Coordinates of C-alpha atoms in Angstrom, one line a residue:
Chain A
M1 CA 46.8 -18.5 -23.1
Q2 CA 47.3 -15.0 -24.2
A3 CA 46.4 -13.9 -27.7
L4 CA 49.5 -13.5 -29.8
S5 CA 50.7 -9.9 -29.9
L6 CA 53.2 -8.5 -32.2
S7 CA 56.3 -7.2 -30.4
P8 CA 57.3 -3.7 -31.4
P9 CA 59.8 -3.8 -34.3
L10 CA 63.4 -3.9 -33.1
L11 CA 65.9 -1.6 -34.6
T12 CA 69.0 -3.7 -35.1
S13 CA 72.5 -2.7 -36.1
P14 CA 73.9 -4.8 -39.0
P15 CA 75.1 -8.2 -38.0
R16 CA 78.8 -8.9 -37.7
S17 CA 79.0 -11.0 -40.9
L18 CA 79.9 -9.0 -44.0
R19 CA 78.2 -11.4 -46.3
R20 CA 74.5 -11.0 -45.7
K21 CA 71.8 -12.6 -47.7
S22 CA 69.3 -9.9 -47.0
S23 CA 70.2 -6.4 -45.8
N24 CA 67.5 -5.6 -43.3
T25 CA 68.0 -3.4 -40.4
F26 CA 64.3 -3.2 -39.6
R27 CA 62.8 -6.4 -38.3
A28 CA 59.4 -7.3 -36.8
P29 CA 60.6 -10.5 -35.1
R30 CA 57.3 -12.5 -35.3
M31 CA 56.7 -11.8 -38.9
D32 CA 60.3 -12.4 -39.6
R33 CA 60.3 -15.9 -38.0
H34 CA 56.9 -16.9 -39.4
A35 CA 57.6 -15.6 -42.9
R36 CA 61.2 -16.9 -42.9
I37 CA 60.3 -20.4 -41.7
S38 CA 57.2 -20.8 -43.8
S39 CA 59.1 -19.8 -46.9
Q40 CA 62.0 -22.0 -46.3
F41 CA 60.3 -25.2 -45.0
A42 CA 57.5 -27.3 -46.4
P43 CA 54.2 -27.0 -44.4
L44 CA 54.1 -29.4 -41.4
L45 CA 51.6 -29.4 -38.6
H46 CA 54.1 -29.6 -35.8
R47 CA 56.0 -26.7 -37.2
D48 CA 52.9 -24.6 -37.2
L49 CA 52.4 -25.4 -33.6
A50 CA 56.0 -24.7 -32.8
L51 CA 55.8 -21.3 -34.6
E52 CA 52.8 -20.4 -32.5
L53 CA 54.7 -21.4 -29.3
A54 CA 57.9 -19.7 -30.3
S55 CA 56.0 -16.5 -31.0
L56 CA 54.2 -16.7 -27.7
M57 CA 57.5 -17.4 -25.9
E58 CA 59.3 -14.5 -27.6
S59 CA 56.5 -12.0 -27.0
R60 CA 56.3 -12.9 -23.3
L61 CA 60.0 -12.8 -22.9
G62 CA 60.1 -9.5 -24.8
S63 CA 62.6 -7.1 -23.4
D64 CA 64.3 -9.9 -21.4
L65 CA 66.0 -10.9 -24.7
L66 CA 68.8 -9.2 -26.6
P67 CA 68.5 -9.1 -30.4
S68 CA 69.8 -12.1 -32.2
S69 CA 73.5 -11.9 -33.2
V70 CA 73.6 -15.2 -35.1
P71 CA 75.2 -14.9 -38.5
D72 CA 72.9 -15.2 -41.5
N73 CA 74.6 -18.3 -42.7
V74 CA 73.7 -20.0 -39.4
R75 CA 70.2 -18.5 -39.3
S76 CA 69.7 -20.2 -42.6
F77 CA 71.8 -23.1 -43.9
Q78 CA 71.5 -26.1 -46.2
N79 CA 73.6 -28.9 -47.5
Q80 CA 75.3 -29.0 -50.9
S81 CA 72.4 -30.5 -52.8
G82 CA 69.8 -28.4 -51.1
T83 CA 67.8 -31.4 -50.0
S84 CA 68.4 -30.7 -46.3
F85 CA 68.2 -27.3 -44.7
G86 CA 67.9 -25.7 -41.3
S87 CA 67.7 -22.6 -39.3
L88 CA 69.2 -21.8 -35.9
D89 CA 68.6 -18.8 -33.8
I90 CA 69.9 -17.9 -30.4
R91 CA 69.0 -14.8 -28.4
Y92 CA 70.8 -14.1 -25.2
G93 CA 69.2 -12.8 -22.1
A94 CA 69.4 -9.0 -21.4
P95 CA 71.3 -7.8 -18.3
G96 CA 69.1 -8.3 -15.3
S97 CA 67.0 -11.0 -16.9
S98 CA 66.8 -14.5 -15.6
V99 CA 67.2 -15.8 -19.1
D100 CA 70.5 -17.2 -20.2
F101 CA 69.4 -17.8 -23.8
L102 CA 66.5 -18.8 -26.0
L103 CA 67.4 -21.3 -28.7
E104 CA 65.3 -22.2 -31.7
S105 CA 66.3 -24.8 -34.2
W106 CA 64.4 -25.9 -37.3
L107 CA 65.8 -28.8 -39.3
H108 CA 64.5 -30.6 -42.4
C109 CA 66.6 -33.5 -43.6
K110 CA 66.1 -35.8 -46.5
V111 CA 67.0 -39.4 -45.6
P112 CA 66.8 -42.6 -47.5
T113 CA 63.4 -43.4 -45.9
G114 CA 61.9 -40.0 -46.7
A115 CA 62.5 -37.0 -44.5
I116 CA 63.0 -36.1 -40.8
D117 CA 62.0 -32.8 -39.3
I118 CA 63.4 -31.8 -36.0
T119 CA 62.2 -28.6 -34.2
T120 CA 63.6 -27.4 -30.9
L121 CA 62.6 -24.6 -28.6
L122 CA 64.8 -24.3 -25.6
V123 CA 65.1 -21.6 -22.8
Y124 CA 67.9 -21.9 -20.4
Q125 CA 67.8 -19.7 -17.3
N126 CA 70.9 -18.3 -15.6
D127 CA 72.2 -18.4 -12.1
S128 CA 69.9 -15.6 -10.8
T129 CA 67.2 -18.3 -10.3
D130 CA 66.9 -22.0 -9.7
A131 CA 63.6 -22.3 -11.5
P132 CA 63.5 -25.0 -14.3
H133 CA 64.6 -24.6 -17.9
F134 CA 62.0 -25.0 -20.7
N135 CA 62.5 -27.7 -23.3
L136 CA 60.3 -28.6 -26.3
E137 CA 61.3 -30.8 -29.1
F138 CA 59.5 -32.4 -32.1
I139 CA 61.0 -35.2 -34.1
Q140 CA 58.9 -36.1 -37.1
A141 CA 59.7 -38.9 -39.5
G142 CA 56.8 -39.0 -41.8
P143 CA 53.2 -37.9 -41.5
T144 CA 52.1 -40.6 -39.0
S145 CA 55.1 -40.7 -36.7
L146 CA 56.0 -38.0 -34.1
V147 CA 58.3 -38.0 -31.1
L148 CA 57.6 -35.2 -28.5
L149 CA 59.9 -34.2 -25.7
L150 CA 58.5 -31.6 -23.5
D151 CA 59.8 -30.8 -20.0
L152 CA 60.6 -28.3 -17.3
I153 CA 64.2 -29.3 -16.8
P154 CA 65.1 -29.3 -13.1
R155 CA 68.1 -27.3 -11.9
R156 CA 68.6 -29.2 -8.7
D157 CA 69.2 -32.8 -7.4
L158 CA 65.6 -33.8 -6.9
S159 CA 66.2 -36.7 -4.6
F160 CA 68.0 -34.3 -2.3
C161 CA 65.4 -31.5 -2.7
P162 CA 61.9 -32.8 -2.2
D163 CA 60.6 -29.2 -1.7
Y164 CA 61.9 -28.3 -5.2
I165 CA 59.6 -31.0 -6.6
D166 CA 56.7 -29.7 -4.6
T167 CA 57.2 -26.1 -5.8
F168 CA 57.7 -26.7 -9.5
Y169 CA 56.1 -30.0 -10.2
Q170 CA 53.6 -31.0 -7.6
G171 CA 52.2 -27.5 -6.8
T172 CA 51.8 -26.6 -10.6
N173 CA 50.0 -29.8 -11.5
V174 CA 52.3 -30.1 -14.5
D175 CA 51.8 -33.9 -14.5
K176 CA 48.3 -33.6 -15.8
P177 CA 49.1 -32.8 -19.5
R178 CA 51.4 -35.8 -19.5
Q179 CA 48.7 -38.1 -18.2
D180 CA 46.2 -36.7 -20.8
L181 CA 48.7 -37.5 -23.6
E182 CA 49.7 -40.9 -22.3
K183 CA 46.0 -42.0 -22.3
L184 CA 45.9 -42.0 -26.1
P185 CA 46.3 -45.5 -27.6
Q186 CA 48.7 -44.1 -30.2
V187 CA 51.1 -43.0 -27.6
V188 CA 54.0 -45.0 -26.2
P189 CA 57.0 -43.8 -24.1
Y190 CA 60.1 -42.7 -25.8
R191 CA 63.5 -43.4 -24.2
S192 CA 66.7 -41.8 -25.3
P193 CA 69.5 -44.2 -26.1
S194 CA 71.7 -41.9 -24.0
L195 CA 71.5 -42.8 -20.3
Y196 CA 72.8 -39.3 -19.6
I197 CA 69.9 -37.6 -21.4
R198 CA 67.4 -39.9 -19.5
S199 CA 68.8 -38.6 -16.2
I200 CA 68.1 -34.9 -16.9
W201 CA 64.4 -35.0 -17.2
S202 CA 61.9 -34.2 -14.5
P203 CA 59.5 -36.7 -13.0
T204 CA 56.7 -35.2 -15.1
A205 CA 58.5 -35.0 -18.4
I206 CA 56.5 -35.8 -21.5
L207 CA 58.7 -38.2 -23.5
V208 CA 56.4 -39.9 -26.0
S209 CA 56.3 -41.4 -29.4
I210 CA 53.0 -41.0 -31.3
N211 CA 52.3 -43.5 -34.1
C212 CA 49.2 -43.5 -36.1
G213 CA 50.1 -46.2 -38.5
E214 CA 49.7 -46.3 -42.2
G215 CA 46.9 -44.2 -43.5
G216 CA 46.8 -42.4 -40.1
A217 CA 47.7 -38.9 -41.3
T218 CA 44.2 -37.6 -40.4
K219 CA 44.4 -39.1 -36.9
M220 CA 47.9 -37.6 -36.5
E221 CA 46.5 -34.2 -37.5
E222 CA 43.7 -34.5 -35.0
I223 CA 46.2 -35.4 -32.2
I224 CA 48.6 -32.6 -33.0
K225 CA 45.9 -30.0 -33.2
G226 CA 44.2 -31.5 -30.1
T227 CA 46.0 -33.2 -27.3
V228 CA 49.5 -32.3 -28.3
A229 CA 48.7 -28.6 -28.8
S230 CA 46.9 -28.5 -25.4
A231 CA 49.7 -30.2 -23.6
A232 CA 52.4 -28.0 -25.1
K233 CA 50.4 -24.8 -24.3
E234 CA 49.7 -26.0 -20.8
V235 CA 53.3 -26.7 -20.0
L236 CA 54.5 -23.5 -21.6
G237 CA 51.9 -21.6 -19.7
I238 CA 53.0 -23.1 -16.4
W239 CA 56.6 -22.4 -17.2
L240 CA 55.9 -18.7 -18.1
E241 CA 53.8 -18.2 -15.1
R242 CA 55.7 -20.2 -12.4
C243 CA 59.3 -20.5 -13.6
F244 CA 60.1 -17.4 -15.5
G245 CA 60.7 -13.9 -14.2
T246 CA 61.6 -12.4 -10.9
G247 CA 60.5 -14.1 -7.7
T248 CA 59.9 -17.6 -9.2
G249 CA 63.2 -19.1 -8.0
T250 CA 63.4 -20.6 -4.5
E251 CA 65.7 -19.4 -1.7
M252 CA 69.2 -20.6 -2.1
G253 CA 72.2 -20.5 0.2
E254 CA 75.6 -19.5 -1.3
E255 CA 76.7 -23.2 -1.3
E256 CA 73.6 -24.3 -3.1
R257 CA 73.9 -21.6 -5.7
E258 CA 77.6 -22.6 -6.4
Y259 CA 76.5 -26.2 -6.8
M260 CA 73.7 -25.2 -9.2
I261 CA 76.1 -23.2 -11.3
R262 CA 78.4 -26.1 -11.7
R263 CA 75.6 -28.5 -12.3
D264 CA 74.0 -26.3 -15.0
R265 CA 77.4 -26.2 -16.7
V266 CA 77.5 -30.0 -17.0
V267 CA 73.9 -30.3 -18.0
K268 CA 74.1 -27.6 -20.6
S269 CA 77.3 -28.8 -22.3
K270 CA 76.6 -32.5 -22.2
S271 CA 72.9 -32.4 -23.2
I272 CA 73.3 -29.9 -26.0
E273 CA 76.4 -31.8 -27.1
I274 CA 74.6 -35.1 -27.3
D275 CA 71.3 -33.7 -28.5
L276 CA 71.7 -31.1 -31.2
S277 CA 75.4 -31.5 -32.0
A278 CA 75.0 -35.2 -32.7
N279 CA 72.4 -34.7 -35.3
L280 CA 73.9 -32.0 -37.4
P281 CA 77.0 -33.7 -38.8
R282 CA 75.0 -36.8 -39.5
L283 CA 72.5 -34.9 -41.6
F284 CA 74.6 -32.1 -43.0
D285 CA 78.0 -31.4 -44.6
P286 CA 80.9 -31.3 -42.0
D287 CA 81.9 -27.7 -42.5
L288 CA 78.3 -26.5 -42.4
A289 CA 77.7 -28.6 -39.3
N290 CA 80.8 -27.2 -37.6
R291 CA 79.7 -23.6 -38.3
V292 CA 76.3 -24.2 -36.7
I293 CA 77.8 -26.2 -33.8
A294 CA 80.3 -23.3 -33.2
E295 CA 77.4 -21.0 -32.6
I296 CA 75.8 -23.5 -30.2
Q297 CA 79.1 -23.9 -28.4
K298 CA 79.1 -20.1 -27.9
A299 CA 75.9 -20.4 -26.0
C300 CA 77.3 -23.2 -23.9
A301 CA 80.6 -21.5 -23.4
S302 CA 79.2 -18.3 -22.0
H303 CA 80.8 -17.5 -18.6
T304 CA 83.9 -19.4 -19.6
W305 CA 82.4 -22.9 -19.7
C306 CA 84.0 -25.9 -21.3
V307 CA 84.2 -26.0 -25.1
M308 CA 84.2 -29.4 -26.8
S309 CA 87.3 -30.3 -28.8
S310 CA 86.5 -31.6 -32.3
A311 CA 88.1 -34.9 -31.3
Q312 CA 85.6 -35.3 -28.6
L313 CA 82.8 -34.5 -31.0
D314 CA 84.0 -37.0 -33.5
T315 CA 83.8 -39.9 -31.0
R316 CA 80.3 -38.9 -30.0
L317 CA 79.3 -38.6 -33.7
L318 CA 80.6 -42.0 -34.5
F319 CA 78.6 -43.4 -31.6
H320 CA 75.4 -41.7 -32.8
I321 CA 75.8 -42.5 -36.4
T322 CA 76.2 -46.1 -35.6
L323 CA 73.3 -46.0 -33.2
A324 CA 71.1 -44.3 -35.9
A325 CA 72.1 -46.9 -38.5
T326 CA 71.1 -49.8 -36.3
R327 CA 68.2 -48.4 -34.4
R328 CA 66.7 -45.5 -36.2
K329 CA 66.7 -43.2 -33.2
Y330 CA 67.6 -39.6 -33.7
Y331 CA 69.6 -38.9 -30.5
Chain B
M1 CA 74.3 -67.2 -11.1
Q2 CA 75.8 -69.2 -8.2
A3 CA 74.0 -72.3 -6.9
L4 CA 72.3 -71.5 -3.7
S5 CA 74.4 -72.5 -0.7
L6 CA 73.3 -72.8 2.9
S7 CA 74.9 -70.3 5.2
P8 CA 76.3 -71.9 8.3
P9 CA 73.7 -71.8 11.1
L10 CA 73.9 -68.7 13.2
L11 CA 73.8 -68.8 16.9
T12 CA 71.5 -66.1 18.1
S13 CA 70.7 -64.9 21.6
P14 CA 67.0 -64.7 22.4
P15 CA 65.3 -61.7 20.9
R16 CA 64.2 -58.8 23.1
S17 CA 60.5 -59.7 23.1
L18 CA 59.5 -61.9 26.0
R19 CA 56.5 -63.3 24.2
R20 CA 58.0 -65.5 21.6
K21 CA 55.9 -67.7 19.4
S22 CA 58.7 -70.2 18.9
S23 CA 61.7 -70.5 21.1
N24 CA 64.6 -71.3 18.8
T25 CA 68.2 -70.3 19.4
F26 CA 69.5 -72.4 16.6
R27 CA 68.6 -71.3 13.1
A28 CA 69.6 -72.2 9.6
P29 CA 68.6 -68.9 8.0
R30 CA 67.6 -70.2 4.5
M31 CA 65.4 -73.0 5.8
D32 CA 64.1 -70.7 8.3
R33 CA 62.9 -68.1 5.8
H34 CA 61.7 -70.6 3.2
A35 CA 59.8 -72.7 5.8
R36 CA 58.5 -69.6 7.6
I37 CA 57.2 -67.8 4.5
S38 CA 55.9 -70.9 2.9
S39 CA 53.9 -71.9 6.0
Q40 CA 52.5 -68.4 6.6
F41 CA 51.7 -67.3 3.1
P42 CA 49.6 -68.9 0.3
P43 CA 51.7 -70.1 -2.7
L44 CA 52.4 -67.4 -5.2
L45 CA 54.9 -67.5 -8.1
H46 CA 56.5 -64.2 -7.5
R47 CA 57.0 -65.1 -3.9
D48 CA 58.9 -68.3 -4.9
L49 CA 61.1 -66.1 -7.1
A50 CA 61.6 -63.6 -4.3
L51 CA 62.5 -66.4 -1.9
E52 CA 65.1 -67.7 -4.3
L53 CA 66.6 -64.2 -4.7
A54 CA 66.5 -63.4 -1.0
S55 CA 68.4 -66.6 -0.3
L56 CA 71.0 -65.9 -2.9
M57 CA 71.4 -62.4 -1.6
E58 CA 71.8 -63.5 2.0
S59 CA 74.2 -66.2 1.1
R60 CA 76.4 -63.8 -0.9
L61 CA 76.3 -61.2 1.8
G62 CA 77.0 -63.8 4.3
S63 CA 79.2 -62.5 7.1
D64 CA 78.6 -58.9 6.0
L65 CA 75.3 -59.1 7.9
L66 CA 74.6 -59.2 11.6
P67 CA 71.9 -61.6 12.8
S68 CA 68.4 -60.3 12.8
S69 CA 67.2 -58.5 15.9
V70 CA 63.7 -57.9 14.9
P71 CA 61.1 -58.9 17.5
D72 CA 59.0 -61.9 16.7
N73 CA 55.8 -59.9 16.5
V74 CA 57.3 -57.8 13.7
R75 CA 58.9 -60.8 12.0
S76 CA 55.3 -62.1 11.8
F77 CA 52.2 -60.0 12.2
Q78 CA 48.6 -60.0 11.2
N79 CA 45.4 -58.0 11.4
Q80 CA 42.6 -58.8 13.9
S81 CA 40.6 -61.1 11.6
G82 CA 43.7 -62.9 10.4
T83 CA 42.9 -62.2 6.8
S84 CA 45.9 -60.0 6.2
F85 CA 49.4 -60.9 7.4
G86 CA 53.0 -59.9 7.0
S87 CA 56.6 -60.5 7.8
L88 CA 59.3 -58.0 8.1
D89 CA 63.0 -58.7 8.7
I90 CA 65.9 -56.3 8.9
R91 CA 69.5 -57.4 9.2
Y92 CA 72.2 -54.7 9.7
G93 CA 75.6 -54.7 8.2
A94 CA 78.5 -56.0 10.3
P95 CA 81.3 -53.6 11.2
G96 CA 83.5 -53.0 8.2
S97 CA 80.8 -54.0 5.7
S98 CA 79.6 -51.7 3.0
V99 CA 76.0 -52.8 3.8
D100 CA 73.8 -50.6 5.9
F101 CA 71.0 -53.1 6.1
L102 CA 69.1 -55.8 4.2
L103 CA 65.3 -55.4 4.5
E104 CA 62.8 -58.1 3.5
S105 CA 59.1 -57.5 3.7
W106 CA 56.3 -60.0 2.8
L107 CA 52.7 -58.8 2.9
H108 CA 49.5 -60.5 2.0
C109 CA 46.4 -58.4 2.3
K110 CA 42.8 -59.3 1.7
V111 CA 41.0 -56.4 -0.1
P112 CA 37.4 -56.1 -1.4
T113 CA 38.6 -57.0 -4.9
G114 CA 40.5 -60.1 -3.7
A115 CA 44.0 -59.9 -2.4
I116 CA 47.2 -57.9 -2.8
D117 CA 50.7 -59.4 -2.2
I118 CA 53.6 -57.1 -1.8
T119 CA 57.1 -58.4 -1.5
T120 CA 60.1 -56.2 -1.0
L121 CA 63.8 -56.9 -1.0
L122 CA 66.0 -53.9 -0.3
V123 CA 69.8 -53.5 0.4
Y124 CA 71.0 -50.1 1.4
Q125 CA 74.7 -49.4 1.4
N126 CA 76.5 -47.2 3.9
D127 CA 78.8 -44.3 3.5
S128 CA 81.9 -46.3 2.9
T129 CA 80.9 -46.6 -0.7
D130 CA 78.9 -44.6 -3.3
A131 CA 77.8 -47.7 -5.2
P132 CA 74.1 -48.0 -5.8
H133 CA 71.5 -49.6 -3.5
F134 CA 69.5 -52.6 -4.6
N135 CA 65.7 -52.5 -4.8
L136 CA 63.3 -55.2 -5.8
E137 CA 59.5 -55.0 -5.3
F138 CA 56.6 -57.2 -6.5
I139 CA 53.1 -55.9 -6.2
Q140 CA 50.6 -58.5 -7.2
A141 CA 46.8 -57.9 -7.3
G142 CA 45.4 -61.2 -8.6
P143 CA 46.9 -64.0 -10.8
T144 CA 47.1 -62.0 -14.0
S145 CA 48.4 -58.6 -12.8
L146 CA 51.9 -57.8 -11.5
V147 CA 53.9 -54.7 -10.9
L148 CA 57.6 -55.0 -10.8
L149 CA 60.0 -52.4 -9.5
L150 CA 63.7 -53.4 -9.9
D151 CA 66.5 -50.9 -9.8
L152 CA 70.1 -50.1 -8.8
I153 CA 69.2 -46.9 -6.9
P154 CA 71.8 -44.2 -7.5
R155 CA 73.6 -42.5 -4.6
R156 CA 74.7 -39.4 -6.6
D157 CA 73.2 -36.5 -8.6
L158 CA 73.4 -38.2 -12.0
S159 CA 73.0 -35.0 -14.1
F160 CA 76.1 -33.7 -12.3
C161 CA 78.1 -37.0 -12.4
P162 CA 78.0 -38.5 -15.9
D163 CA 81.0 -40.7 -14.9
Y164 CA 78.8 -42.4 -12.3
I165 CA 76.3 -43.3 -15.0
D166 CA 79.1 -44.8 -17.1
T167 CA 80.5 -46.8 -14.2
F168 CA 77.3 -48.4 -12.8
Y169 CA 74.8 -48.2 -15.6
Q170 CA 76.5 -47.9 -19.0
D171 CA 79.4 -50.3 -18.6
T172 CA 77.4 -52.9 -16.7
N173 CA 74.8 -53.1 -19.6
V174 CA 72.1 -53.1 -16.9
D175 CA 69.7 -51.6 -19.4
K176 CA 69.4 -54.8 -21.3
P177 CA 67.1 -56.7 -18.9
R178 CA 64.8 -53.7 -19.0
Q179 CA 64.7 -53.7 -22.8
D180 CA 64.0 -57.4 -22.8
L181 CA 61.1 -57.0 -20.4
E182 CA 59.6 -54.0 -22.1
K183 CA 59.4 -55.8 -25.4
L184 CA 56.7 -58.1 -24.1
P185 CA 53.2 -56.9 -25.3
Q186 CA 51.8 -57.5 -21.8
V187 CA 54.2 -55.0 -20.3
V188 CA 53.5 -51.3 -19.8
P189 CA 55.4 -48.7 -17.8
Y190 CA 54.4 -48.2 -14.1
R191 CA 54.6 -44.7 -12.7
S192 CA 54.4 -44.0 -9.0
P193 CA 51.7 -41.5 -8.1
S194 CA 54.5 -39.9 -5.9
L195 CA 56.7 -37.5 -7.9
Y196 CA 59.4 -38.0 -5.2
I197 CA 59.5 -41.7 -5.7
R198 CA 59.8 -41.1 -9.5
S199 CA 62.9 -39.0 -8.9
I200 CA 64.9 -41.6 -7.1
W201 CA 65.1 -44.2 -9.8
S202 CA 68.0 -44.7 -12.2
P203 CA 67.8 -44.2 -16.0
T204 CA 67.7 -48.0 -16.4
A205 CA 65.1 -48.8 -13.7
I206 CA 62.6 -51.6 -14.5
L207 CA 59.2 -50.1 -13.5
V208 CA 56.6 -52.1 -15.2
S209 CA 53.1 -53.3 -14.9
I210 CA 52.4 -56.8 -16.4
N211 CA 48.9 -57.6 -17.3
C212 CA 47.8 -60.9 -18.9
G213 CA 44.1 -60.2 -18.8
E214 CA 41.3 -62.6 -17.9
G215 CA 42.2 -66.2 -18.3
G216 CA 45.9 -65.2 -18.6
A217 CA 47.2 -67.0 -15.5
T218 CA 49.2 -69.4 -17.6
K219 CA 50.7 -66.6 -19.6
M220 CA 51.6 -64.8 -16.3
E221 CA 53.3 -67.9 -15.0
E222 CA 55.3 -68.2 -18.2
I223 CA 56.4 -64.6 -17.9
I224 CA 57.3 -64.8 -14.2
K225 CA 59.3 -67.9 -14.7
G226 CA 60.8 -66.6 -17.9
T227 CA 61.6 -63.0 -18.6
V228 CA 60.9 -61.7 -15.1
A229 CA 63.1 -64.3 -13.4
S230 CA 65.9 -63.7 -15.9
A231 CA 65.7 -59.9 -15.5
A232 CA 65.7 -60.1 -11.7
K233 CA 68.7 -62.5 -11.6
E234 CA 70.6 -60.5 -14.1
V235 CA 70.1 -57.2 -12.2
L236 CA 70.9 -58.9 -8.9
G237 CA 74.0 -60.5 -10.4
I238 CA 75.2 -57.1 -11.7
W239 CA 74.6 -55.6 -8.3
L240 CA 76.4 -58.3 -6.4
E241 CA 79.4 -58.2 -8.8
R242 CA 79.7 -54.5 -9.6
C243 CA 78.1 -52.7 -6.7
F244 CA 78.6 -54.7 -3.6
G245 CA 81.8 -55.3 -1.6
T246 CA 85.2 -53.5 -1.3
G247 CA 86.5 -51.6 -4.3
T248 CA 83.2 -51.2 -6.1
G249 CA 82.7 -47.5 -5.0
T250 CA 84.2 -44.7 -7.0
E251 CA 86.7 -42.2 -5.7
M252 CA 85.1 -39.5 -3.6
G253 CA 86.4 -36.3 -2.2
E254 CA 85.5 -35.3 1.4
E255 CA 82.9 -32.8 0.2
E256 CA 81.3 -35.4 -2.1
R257 CA 81.1 -37.9 0.6
E258 CA 79.4 -35.4 3.0
Y259 CA 76.9 -34.6 0.3
M260 CA 76.2 -38.3 -0.3
I261 CA 75.6 -38.9 3.4
R262 CA 73.1 -36.1 3.5
R263 CA 71.4 -37.2 0.3
D264 CA 71.2 -40.8 1.4
R265 CA 69.5 -39.7 4.6
V266 CA 66.8 -37.9 2.7
V267 CA 66.2 -40.7 0.2
K268 CA 66.0 -43.3 2.8
S269 CA 63.6 -41.6 5.1
K270 CA 61.3 -40.2 2.4
S271 CA 61.2 -43.2 0.2
I272 CA 60.6 -45.7 3.0
E273 CA 58.1 -43.3 4.5
I274 CA 56.2 -43.0 1.3
D275 CA 56.5 -46.6 0.2
L276 CA 56.2 -48.9 3.2
S277 CA 54.6 -46.6 5.7
A278 CA 51.9 -45.6 3.3
N279 CA 50.8 -49.2 2.7
L280 CA 50.8 -50.7 6.1
P281 CA 48.2 -48.6 7.9
R282 CA 45.9 -48.9 4.9
L283 CA 46.1 -52.7 4.9
F284 CA 46.5 -53.5 8.6
D285 CA 45.1 -52.3 11.9
P286 CA 46.7 -49.1 13.2
D287 CA 48.4 -50.7 16.2
V288 CA 50.0 -53.5 14.0
A289 CA 51.1 -51.0 11.5
N290 CA 52.6 -48.6 14.1
R291 CA 54.5 -51.5 15.7
V292 CA 56.1 -52.5 12.4
I293 CA 56.8 -48.9 11.4
A294 CA 58.3 -48.2 14.8
E295 CA 60.7 -51.1 14.1
I296 CA 61.9 -49.4 11.0
C297 CA 62.0 -46.0 12.7
T298 CA 63.7 -46.7 16.0
K299 CA 67.0 -47.7 14.5
S300 CA 69.4 -44.8 14.3
T301 CA 70.0 -45.2 10.6
F302 CA 66.4 -44.2 9.8
Q303 CA 65.1 -40.8 10.6
L304 CA 61.5 -40.6 9.5
G305 CA 59.6 -37.3 9.6
P306 CA 58.0 -36.3 12.9
S307 CA 54.5 -36.8 11.6
L308 CA 54.0 -40.5 10.9
G309 CA 50.3 -39.7 11.1
Q310 CA 50.8 -37.9 7.8
L311 CA 50.9 -40.6 5.3
G312 CA 51.9 -40.2 1.6
P313 CA 49.2 -40.6 -1.0
S314 CA 47.9 -44.1 -1.1
R315 CA 49.3 -46.2 -3.8
K316 CA 47.0 -47.0 -6.6
F317 CA 47.3 -50.4 -8.1

């Protein structure tokens, strides 16, 4: 893996919002994120790892990304009592880039049993390539319990396209980090309660729940700094090298490209709808959640895609709230 | 589940092969299978369960199936020393049926560590419907170790068709038997070494390895007769009721149907190529294996790759 390098500072014009918490037209992105997140959130091992990966991602994507245009009150939000807070940032791909957007989400939520921290790093690619998207998610409920979802999300119907599997999953040996992780006795598979979410993963997806039991905080630290960090860096490295950038996509006919565009649309709206949008209203005040969700919908709605009605959202929320109440799962 | 009923005896014309071990133009299918398998193979719990399920399947599919036309030396084969033997039967769907074929495969193979028994029950549906295929497979290596693969195999690109997931997987509650099975402490997930095979399963597929450890034969018996049998009957029941027969498919446009036909072709050839064709030559003599594979290949519904000599990675048990 490359050593982390500071991207040159970006000169940014003032964001659209008139009410800005800090007036700052000169930003060094890496320091900005690291400082911002570290000051807002309590220290947490998985967050440190995610910060490292997010920086690496951003520095490698570099000029492929436009500056962030997310309003400050989405970049940093909290509930009324200040016990739960979050940060969401979305950077869109520059013209000519294969990147659709890079999404980072940092959430810390106080719950009756303690706290939940959910960290998401997501890169969706656009229709100039059929190479996989990148998805990383940590869900931590306490110092000894961590769910990790790490995958190169396929863009094509794998059963119909065995060559796609060979190119991106077999030929890259991306199954190895998953095998390493699943050997650990503290690791069991994690299954989303949503059948749709289960269907989007690749055959090599890392979908695990790591439990170190009471008094196992040291063990958890060891695992995060060790096997989890290796796996995450290995998968990110494979994505950066074999899935991102010009020439990494496979040859596609016009019909195949059309199909992929339609397919991406469904995957994006449904999975982000179920995933991120289901959590926020559960854990934050409705108007705050709506504000953040609106920003997410913008990312999904680029190129005139479907936008969820609030009625649709409510039904899903009810479903997930009920699910969470009975099964303590966070999706 | 329905009580098992005997299908009326089928009148069959003599099979193509001139060298027949038993000349029998009058067959009561259920007794034929049960008697045939029980006489050929050593007793094994999972086989008893599979016999029960195969009978149930055949009696429910009834007149949707044509009689078997598999030659006797494929219906029953063995290696040179007689230590490994198998039976393969394929029955094609009758005209107007949604069934493409029903495949049953029974294998018993002596290996250095003891023996492996592989039992497969597979129903593929044709292009008159997009309802899932049915797949059941037992792989047993010893009395305390069993792999179970049980699934309603999707016919469509699930990420693109969330409604298909709702119709066949969400509304049918077919995830429940999987949850029941995975609660058992002896159960861990099984992953195929083939990434392609991993990609064909549904989100509710039962893909498990059951290990009862040394001295755990009684426990294994309990699990097979209990949770495994329930799960298998539940999934088969859901398939028979919600996936088989007229009216169970969803509405499809012409383009969608065309896509499904092409997709089915790839799934069928690749998965049967990797799955069955990878095992046989490893466990039997080449000429026996080739004969059996040829039976699967020669029918027009299968189009295996040109290089049968190129076998998929060997399955690790």
